[in-house]
């Protein structure tokens, strides 16, 4: 429903952003209005064929929240959709940035969010290097991979995979950079039992992840699914 969509957008800006704190609903809507300028008037479907890009394979542990349960999924990057975001995504994968990263926000039917490094020293280096925005060329359909944002010009390392067809995000400036082409069933098994992140829910606090890294998550949220290895091919 529209009410659900408005709430989800507010939560997305409040908790997927790169800031340590949350922002109010009024601020979120102001950011959404500004980001809408980035969206193109024509958004195409994500299932069109495109040349170029890389295949990035994620090996996942703790599926269903159980150590030892593993699986893989593959993302095909699309520089024709979002060249700036795609380049950063590949750079992160090739530098082993994602190895050990937890999927700290998993909301069934909505998104799986990840991209805060387990070592605060590593994370702080990337946080200081934000990206210019890519116009939205394709819709936020199920399986697309997208950078989280706290507003225009704020993308750094956090990403999410759309678990549903979240087309209402298109006009908010969320630009897909690739899509899951194998293993979407694995993505659906990321542990979601902790729910929404703090302060809205009982899940991990992004500010504490930034400051304490995996030591905080392993102690307080041991069931989170995580990437044991990520390889760009």
PDB file of C-alpha atoms in Angstrom:
ATOM      1  CA  UNK A   1       0.000   0.000   0.000  1.00  0.00           C
ATOM      2  CA  UNK A   2       0.970   3.652  -0.312  1.00  0.00           C
ATOM      3  CA  UNK A   3       1.154   3.928   3.461  1.00  0.00           C
ATOM      4  CA  UNK A   4       3.559   0.993   3.577  1.00  0.00           C
ATOM      5  CA  UNK A   5       5.662   2.483   0.793  1.00  0.00           C
ATOM      6  CA  UNK A   6       5.926   5.871   2.508  1.00  0.00           C
ATOM      7  CA  UNK A   7       6.972   4.190   5.756  1.00  0.00           C
ATOM      8  CA  UNK A   8       9.523   2.032   3.981  1.00  0.00           C
ATOM      9  CA  UNK A   9      11.072   5.029   2.234  1.00  0.00           C
ATOM     10  CA  UNK A  10      11.370   6.849   5.545  1.00  0.00           C
ATOM     11  CA  UNK A  11      13.015   3.816   7.131  1.00  0.00           C
ATOM     12  CA  UNK A  12      15.303   3.340   4.133  1.00  0.00           C
ATOM     13  CA  UNK A  13      16.661   6.858   4.380  1.00  0.00           C
ATOM     14  CA  UNK A  14      16.839   6.690   8.162  1.00  0.00           C
ATOM     15  CA  UNK A  15      18.706   3.410   8.383  1.00  0.00           C
ATOM     16  CA  UNK A  16      20.401   2.691   5.077  1.00  0.00           C
ATOM     17  CA  UNK A  17      22.228   5.993   5.043  1.00  0.00           C
ATOM     18  CA  UNK A  18      25.920   6.386   5.722  1.00  0.00           C
ATOM     19  CA  UNK A  19      25.464   8.575   8.816  1.00  0.00           C
ATOM     20  CA  UNK A  20      25.794   7.187  12.324  1.00  0.00           C
ATOM     21  CA  UNK A  21      22.450   8.552  13.533  1.00  0.00           C
ATOM     22  CA  UNK A  22      18.944   8.477  12.153  1.00  0.00           C
ATOM     23  CA  UNK A  23      17.006  11.310  10.579  1.00  0.00           C
ATOM     24  CA  UNK A  24      13.442  12.327  11.191  1.00  0.00           C
ATOM     25  CA  UNK A  25      10.581  11.445   8.861  1.00  0.00           C
ATOM     26  CA  UNK A  26      10.341  15.091   7.795  1.00  0.00           C
ATOM     27  CA  UNK A  27      14.057  15.165   6.957  1.00  0.00           C
ATOM     28  CA  UNK A  28      13.731  11.861   5.118  1.00  0.00           C
ATOM     29  CA  UNK A  29      10.981  13.214   2.921  1.00  0.00           C
ATOM     30  CA  UNK A  30      13.027  16.352   2.206  1.00  0.00           C
ATOM     31  CA  UNK A  31      15.956  14.182   1.141  1.00  0.00           C
ATOM     32  CA  UNK A  32      13.635  12.034  -0.965  1.00  0.00           C
ATOM     33  CA  UNK A  33      12.307  15.117  -2.716  1.00  0.00           C
ATOM     34  CA  UNK A  34      15.813  16.323  -3.527  1.00  0.00           C
ATOM     35  CA  UNK A  35      16.921  12.904  -4.718  1.00  0.00           C
ATOM     36  CA  UNK A  36      13.932  12.603  -7.024  1.00  0.00           C
ATOM     37  CA  UNK A  37      15.587  15.080  -9.356  1.00  0.00           C
ATOM     38  CA  UNK A  38      18.150  12.378 -10.121  1.00  0.00           C
ATOM     39  CA  UNK A  39      15.570   9.951 -11.466  1.00  0.00           C
ATOM     40  CA  UNK A  40      15.086   9.860 -15.203  1.00  0.00           C
ATOM     41  CA  UNK A  41      11.658  10.248 -16.721  1.00  0.00           C
ATOM     42  CA  UNK A  42      11.928   6.815 -18.330  1.00  0.00           C
ATOM     43  CA  UNK A  43      12.847   3.804 -16.210  1.00  0.00           C
ATOM     44  CA  UNK A  44      13.270   0.520 -18.064  1.00  0.00           C
ATOM     45  CA  UNK A  45      12.964  -3.040 -16.822  1.00  0.00           C
ATOM     46  CA  UNK A  46      16.044  -4.755 -15.421  1.00  0.00           C
ATOM     47  CA  UNK A  47      15.701  -7.850 -17.603  1.00  0.00           C
ATOM     48  CA  UNK A  48      17.083  -6.301 -20.774  1.00  0.00           C
ATOM     49  CA  UNK A  49      20.334  -7.696 -22.119  1.00  0.00           C
ATOM     50  CA  UNK A  50      23.500  -5.646 -21.804  1.00  0.00           C
ATOM     51  CA  UNK A  51      27.144  -6.096 -22.684  1.00  0.00           C
ATOM     52  CA  UNK A  52      30.059  -5.506 -20.347  1.00  0.00           C
ATOM     53  CA  UNK A  53      30.206  -5.796 -16.619  1.00  0.00           C
ATOM     54  CA  UNK A  54      31.616  -8.482 -14.359  1.00  0.00           C
ATOM     55  CA  UNK A  55      30.369 -11.469 -12.455  1.00  0.00           C
ATOM     56  CA  UNK A  56      30.882 -11.188  -8.692  1.00  0.00           C
ATOM     57  CA  UNK A  57      30.416 -14.382  -6.690  1.00  0.00           C
ATOM     58  CA  UNK A  58      29.458 -14.171  -3.010  1.00  0.00           C
ATOM     59  CA  UNK A  59      29.975 -17.187  -0.756  1.00  0.00           C
ATOM     60  CA  UNK A  60      27.619 -16.891   2.221  1.00  0.00           C
ATOM     61  CA  UNK A  61      27.831 -18.515   5.656  1.00  0.00           C
ATOM     62  CA  UNK A  62      25.234 -18.666   8.449  1.00  0.00           C
ATOM     63  CA  UNK A  63      22.334 -19.164   6.066  1.00  0.00           C
ATOM     64  CA  UNK A  64      19.118 -19.375   8.100  1.00  0.00           C
ATOM     65  CA  UNK A  65      21.254 -18.227  11.042  1.00  0.00           C
ATOM     66  CA  UNK A  66      23.080 -21.544  11.319  1.00  0.00           C
ATOM     67  CA  UNK A  67      26.877 -21.815  11.209  1.00  0.00           C
ATOM     68  CA  UNK A  68      27.979 -24.284   8.567  1.00  0.00           C
ATOM     69  CA  UNK A  69      25.065 -23.655   6.229  1.00  0.00           C
ATOM     70  CA  UNK A  70      26.583 -22.085   3.140  1.00  0.00           C
ATOM     71  CA  UNK A  71      25.603 -21.095  -0.371  1.00  0.00           C
ATOM     72  CA  UNK A  72      26.584 -18.809  -3.204  1.00  0.00           C
ATOM     73  CA  UNK A  73      24.967 -16.158  -5.341  1.00  0.00           C
ATOM     74  CA  UNK A  74      26.305 -14.257  -8.333  1.00  0.00           C
ATOM     75  CA  UNK A  75      25.836 -10.596  -9.225  1.00  0.00           C
ATOM     76  CA  UNK A  76      26.261  -9.406 -12.793  1.00  0.00           C
ATOM     77  CA  UNK A  77      27.334  -5.769 -12.780  1.00  0.00           C
ATOM     78  CA  UNK A  78      25.883  -3.351 -15.309  1.00  0.00           C
ATOM     79  CA  UNK A  79      28.076  -0.337 -16.069  1.00  0.00           C
ATOM     80  CA  UNK A  80      25.485   0.714 -18.644  1.00  0.00           C
ATOM     81  CA  UNK A  81      23.008   1.227 -15.821  1.00  0.00           C
ATOM     82  CA  UNK A  82      25.141   2.993 -13.226  1.00  0.00           C
ATOM     83  CA  UNK A  83      28.797   3.405 -14.282  1.00  0.00           C
ATOM     84  CA  UNK A  84      29.939   5.252 -11.154  1.00  0.00           C
ATOM     85  CA  UNK A  85      28.303   2.851  -8.733  1.00  0.00           C
ATOM     86  CA  UNK A  86      29.336  -0.203 -10.733  1.00  0.00           C
ATOM     87  CA  UNK A  87      32.986   0.866 -10.695  1.00  0.00           C
ATOM     88  CA  UNK A  88      32.935   1.292  -6.901  1.00  0.00           C
ATOM     89  CA  UNK A  89      31.171  -2.036  -6.382  1.00  0.00           C
ATOM     90  CA  UNK A  90      33.782  -3.875  -8.440  1.00  0.00           C
ATOM     91  CA  UNK A  91      36.620  -2.031  -6.667  1.00  0.00           C
ATOM     92  CA  UNK A  92      35.227  -3.095  -3.288  1.00  0.00           C
ATOM     93  CA  UNK A  93      34.928  -6.713  -4.423  1.00  0.00           C
ATOM     94  CA  UNK A  94      38.424  -6.801  -5.930  1.00  0.00           C
ATOM     95  CA  UNK A  95      39.961  -5.362  -2.746  1.00  0.00           C
ATOM     96  CA  UNK A  96      38.290  -8.088  -0.595  1.00  0.00           C
ATOM     97  CA  UNK A  97      36.299  -5.388   1.210  1.00  0.00           C
ATOM     98  CA  UNK A  98      33.199  -7.577   1.480  1.00  0.00           C
ATOM     99  CA  UNK A  99      34.997 -10.614   2.960  1.00  0.00           C
ATOM    100  CA  UNK A 100      33.658 -11.079   6.468  1.00  0.00           C
ATOM    101  CA  UNK A 101      30.912  -8.452   6.068  1.00  0.00           C
ATOM    102  CA  UNK A 102      27.599  -9.189   7.764  1.00  0.00           C
ATOM    103  CA  UNK A 103      24.174  -8.673   6.230  1.00  0.00           C
ATOM    104  CA  UNK A 104      23.085  -6.515   9.134  1.00  0.00           C
ATOM    105  CA  UNK A 105      19.616  -5.521   7.933  1.00  0.00           C
ATOM    106  CA  UNK A 106      17.361  -8.183   6.427  1.00  0.00           C
ATOM    107  CA  UNK A 107      13.691  -7.324   5.922  1.00  0.00           C
ATOM    108  CA  UNK A 108      11.823 -10.128   4.101  1.00  0.00           C
ATOM    109  CA  UNK A 109      10.013  -8.926   1.010  1.00  0.00           C
ATOM    110  CA  UNK A 110      11.928  -5.645   1.051  1.00  0.00           C
ATOM    111  CA  UNK A 111      15.757  -5.671   1.178  1.00  0.00           C
ATOM    112  CA  UNK A 112      18.971  -7.340   2.370  1.00  0.00           C
ATOM    113  CA  UNK A 113      21.502  -4.676   3.354  1.00  0.00           C
ATOM    114  CA  UNK A 114      25.271  -5.031   3.815  1.00  0.00           C
ATOM    115  CA  UNK A 115      28.532  -3.183   3.174  1.00  0.00           C
ATOM    116  CA  UNK A 116      30.041  -2.076   6.492  1.00  0.00           C
ATOM    117  CA  UNK A 117      33.499  -3.615   6.809  1.00  0.00           C
ATOM    118  CA  UNK A 118      34.262  -5.665   9.895  1.00  0.00           C
ATOM    119  CA  UNK A 119      37.404  -3.607  10.578  1.00  0.00           C
ATOM    120  CA  UNK A 120      36.546  -0.012  11.589  1.00  0.00           C
ATOM    121  CA  UNK A 121      39.910   1.223  10.301  1.00  0.00           C
ATOM    122  CA  UNK A 122      39.178  -0.115   6.827  1.00  0.00           C
ATOM    123  CA  UNK A 123      35.630   1.219   6.891  1.00  0.00           C
ATOM    124  CA  UNK A 124      36.723   4.734   7.880  1.00  0.00           C
ATOM    125  CA  UNK A 125      38.966   4.991   4.820  1.00  0.00           C
ATOM    126  CA  UNK A 126      36.117   4.249   2.419  1.00  0.00           C
ATOM    127  CA  UNK A 127      33.551   6.394   4.243  1.00  0.00           C
ATOM    128  CA  UNK A 128      35.533   9.511   3.419  1.00  0.00           C
ATOM    129  CA  UNK A 129      35.221   8.807  -0.309  1.00  0.00           C
ATOM    130  CA  UNK A 130      31.627   9.410  -1.366  1.00  0.00           C
ATOM    131  CA  UNK A 131      30.385   9.046  -4.931  1.00  0.00           C
ATOM    132  CA  UNK A 132      28.549  11.282  -7.326  1.00  0.00           C
ATOM    133  CA  UNK A 133      25.102   9.970  -8.140  1.00  0.00           C
ATOM    134  CA  UNK A 134      24.090   7.882 -11.130  1.00  0.00           C
ATOM    135  CA  UNK A 135      20.724   8.699 -12.732  1.00  0.00           C
ATOM    136  CA  UNK A 136      18.141   5.955 -12.223  1.00  0.00           C
ATOM    137  CA  UNK A 137      17.960   4.043 -15.514  1.00  0.00           C
ATOM    138  CA  UNK A 138      16.308   0.798 -14.389  1.00  0.00           C
ATOM    139  CA  UNK A 139      13.697  -0.025 -11.798  1.00  0.00           C
ATOM    140  CA  UNK A 140      14.374  -1.390  -8.316  1.00  0.00           C
ATOM    141  CA  UNK A 141      13.013  -4.801  -9.247  1.00  0.00           C
ATOM    142  CA  UNK A 142      13.557  -8.021  -7.321  1.00  0.00           C
ATOM    143  CA  UNK A 143      17.208  -9.081  -7.416  1.00  0.00           C
ATOM    144  CA  UNK A 144      18.709  -5.731  -8.331  1.00  0.00           C
ATOM    145  CA  UNK A 145      21.730  -4.524  -6.347  1.00  0.00           C
ATOM    146  CA  UNK A 146      21.760  -0.889  -5.258  1.00  0.00           C
ATOM    147  CA  UNK A 147      23.871   1.485  -3.167  1.00  0.00           C
ATOM    148  CA  UNK A 148      22.225   2.825  -0.024  1.00  0.00           C
ATOM    149  CA  UNK A 149      22.177   6.584   0.314  1.00  0.00           C
ATOM    150  CA  UNK A 150      21.523   9.270   2.894  1.00  0.00           C
ATOM    151  CA  UNK A 151      20.739  11.765   0.123  1.00  0.00           C
ATOM    152  CA  UNK A 152      22.421  13.115  -3.011  1.00  0.00           C
ATOM    153  CA  UNK A 153      26.164  12.481  -3.251  1.00  0.00           C
ATOM    154  CA  UNK A 154      26.438  10.225  -0.183  1.00  0.00           C
ATOM    155  CA  UNK A 155      27.042   6.713  -1.572  1.00  0.00           C
ATOM    156  CA  UNK A 156      30.137   4.983  -0.178  1.00  0.00           C
ATOM    157  CA  UNK A 157      30.061   1.239   0.656  1.00  0.00           C
ATOM    158  CA  UNK A 158      26.609   0.205   1.849  1.00  0.00           C
ATOM    159  CA  UNK A 159      24.421  -1.713  -0.581  1.00  0.00           C
ATOM    160  CA  UNK A 160      21.189  -3.639  -0.639  1.00  0.00           C
ATOM    161  CA  UNK A 161      19.581  -6.363  -2.719  1.00  0.00           C
ATOM    162  CA  UNK A 162      15.912  -5.817  -3.463  1.00  0.00           C
ATOM    163  CA  UNK A 163      13.875  -8.793  -2.262  1.00  0.00           C
ATOM    164  CA  UNK A 164      10.724  -7.490  -3.907  1.00  0.00           C
ATOM    165  CA  UNK A 165       9.721  -5.202  -6.731  1.00  0.00           C
ATOM    166  CA  UNK A 166      10.395  -1.900  -4.975  1.00  0.00           C
ATOM    167  CA  UNK A 167       9.660   0.434  -7.871  1.00  0.00           C
ATOM    168  CA  UNK A 168       8.578   3.150  -5.442  1.00  0.00           C
ATOM    169  CA  UNK A 169      12.314   3.662  -4.744  1.00  0.00           C
ATOM    170  CA  UNK A 170      13.029   4.680  -8.340  1.00  0.00           C
ATOM    171  CA  UNK A 171      12.015   8.302  -7.864  1.00  0.00           C
ATOM    172  CA  UNK A 172      14.035   8.527  -4.653  1.00  0.00           C
ATOM    173  CA  UNK A 173      17.370   8.314  -6.495  1.00  0.00           C
ATOM    174  CA  UNK A 174      18.226   4.660  -5.791  1.00  0.00           C
ATOM    175  CA  UNK A 175      20.064   3.518  -8.931  1.00  0.00           C
ATOM    176  CA  UNK A 176      20.618  -0.239  -9.517  1.00  0.00           C
ATOM    177  CA  UNK A 177      24.166  -1.150 -10.596  1.00  0.00           C
ATOM    178  CA  UNK A 178      23.640  -4.831 -11.273  1.00  0.00           C
ATOM    179  CA  UNK A 179      21.443  -7.809 -10.520  1.00  0.00           C
ATOM    180  CA  UNK A 180      21.571 -11.261  -8.987  1.00  0.00           C
ATOM    181  CA  UNK A 181      21.716 -13.721 -11.894  1.00  0.00           C
ATOM    182  CA  UNK A 182      22.280 -16.915  -9.867  1.00  0.00           C
ATOM    183  CA  UNK A 183      21.332 -17.910  -6.331  1.00  0.00           C
ATOM    184  CA  UNK A 184      18.447 -15.596  -5.498  1.00  0.00           C
ATOM    185  CA  UNK A 185      17.110 -18.488  -3.418  1.00  0.00           C
ATOM    186  CA  UNK A 186      20.286 -18.170  -1.312  1.00  0.00           C
ATOM    187  CA  UNK A 187      19.721 -14.441  -0.826  1.00  0.00           C
ATOM    188  CA  UNK A 188      16.232 -15.254   0.461  1.00  0.00           C
ATOM    189  CA  UNK A 189      17.818 -17.374   3.237  1.00  0.00           C
ATOM    190  CA  UNK A 190      19.823 -14.585   4.875  1.00  0.00           C
ATOM    191  CA  UNK A 191      18.988 -14.544   8.585  1.00  0.00           C
ATOM    192  CA  UNK A 192      16.209 -12.040   9.289  1.00  0.00           C
ATOM    193  CA  UNK A 193      15.339 -12.861  12.881  1.00  0.00           C
ATOM    194  CA  UNK A 194      16.774  -9.683  14.392  1.00  0.00           C
ATOM    195  CA  UNK A 195      14.388  -7.465  12.420  1.00  0.00           C
ATOM    196  CA  UNK A 196      14.775  -3.763  11.775  1.00  0.00           C
ATOM    197  CA  UNK A 197      17.902  -2.040  13.043  1.00  0.00           C
ATOM    198  CA  UNK A 198      18.137   0.304  16.004  1.00  0.00           C
ATOM    199  CA  UNK A 199      16.615   2.647  16.977  1.00  0.00           C
ATOM    200  CA  UNK A 200      13.457   1.508  15.158  1.00  0.00           C
ATOM    201  CA  UNK A 201      13.891  -2.161  16.052  1.00  0.00           C
ATOM    202  CA  UNK A 202      15.988  -4.726  17.914  1.00  0.00           C
ATOM    203  CA  UNK A 203      18.521  -5.197  15.117  1.00  0.00           C
ATOM    204  CA  UNK A 204      22.116  -3.910  14.907  1.00  0.00           C
ATOM    205  CA  UNK A 205      22.929  -0.242  15.380  1.00  0.00           C
ATOM    206  CA  UNK A 206      24.778   1.048  12.330  1.00  0.00           C
ATOM    207  CA  UNK A 207      26.742   3.572  14.358  1.00  0.00           C
ATOM    208  CA  UNK A 208      28.112   0.815  16.580  1.00  0.00           C
ATOM    209  CA  UNK A 209      28.976  -1.330  13.548  1.00  0.00           C
ATOM    210  CA  UNK A 210      30.966   1.581  12.131  1.00  0.00           C
ATOM    211  CA  UNK A 211      32.813   2.084  15.423  1.00  0.00           C
ATOM    212  CA  UNK A 212      33.290  -1.500  16.638  1.00  0.00           C
ATOM    213  CA  UNK A 213      33.006  -3.641  13.504  1.00  0.00           C
ATOM    214  CA  UNK A 214      32.485  -7.380  13.622  1.00  0.00           C
ATOM    215  CA  UNK A 215      33.448  -7.603  17.303  1.00  0.00           C
ATOM    216  CA  UNK A 216      30.115  -5.914  18.089  1.00  0.00           C
ATOM    217  CA  UNK A 217      28.114  -8.022  15.644  1.00  0.00           C
ATOM    218  CA  UNK A 218      29.675 -11.367  16.573  1.00  0.00           C
ATOM    219  CA  UNK A 219      28.993 -10.752  20.260  1.00  0.00           C
ATOM    220  CA  UNK A 220      25.480  -9.335  20.002  1.00  0.00           C
ATOM    221  CA  UNK A 221      24.127 -10.723  16.711  1.00  0.00           C
ATOM    222  CA  UNK A 222      25.881 -14.052  16.113  1.00  0.00           C
ATOM    223  CA  UNK A 223      23.259 -15.467  13.743  1.00  0.00           C
ATOM    224  CA  UNK A 224      23.739 -12.833  11.033  1.00  0.00           C
ATOM    225  CA  UNK A 225      24.585 -14.281   7.637  1.00  0.00           C
ATOM    226  CA  UNK A 226      27.952 -13.163   6.325  1.00  0.00           C
ATOM    227  CA  UNK A 227      30.257 -13.385   3.319  1.00  0.00           C
ATOM    228  CA  UNK A 228      33.175 -15.742   3.778  1.00  0.00           C
ATOM    229  CA  UNK A 229      34.557 -14.934   0.311  1.00  0.00           C
ATOM    230  CA  UNK A 230      33.696 -12.557  -2.522  1.00  0.00           C
ATOM    231  CA  UNK A 231      35.386 -12.896  -5.907  1.00  0.00           C
ATOM    232  CA  UNK A 232      35.077 -10.699  -9.009  1.00  0.00           C
ATOM    233  CA  UNK A 233      35.497 -12.695 -12.205  1.00  0.00           C
TER     234      UNK A 233
END
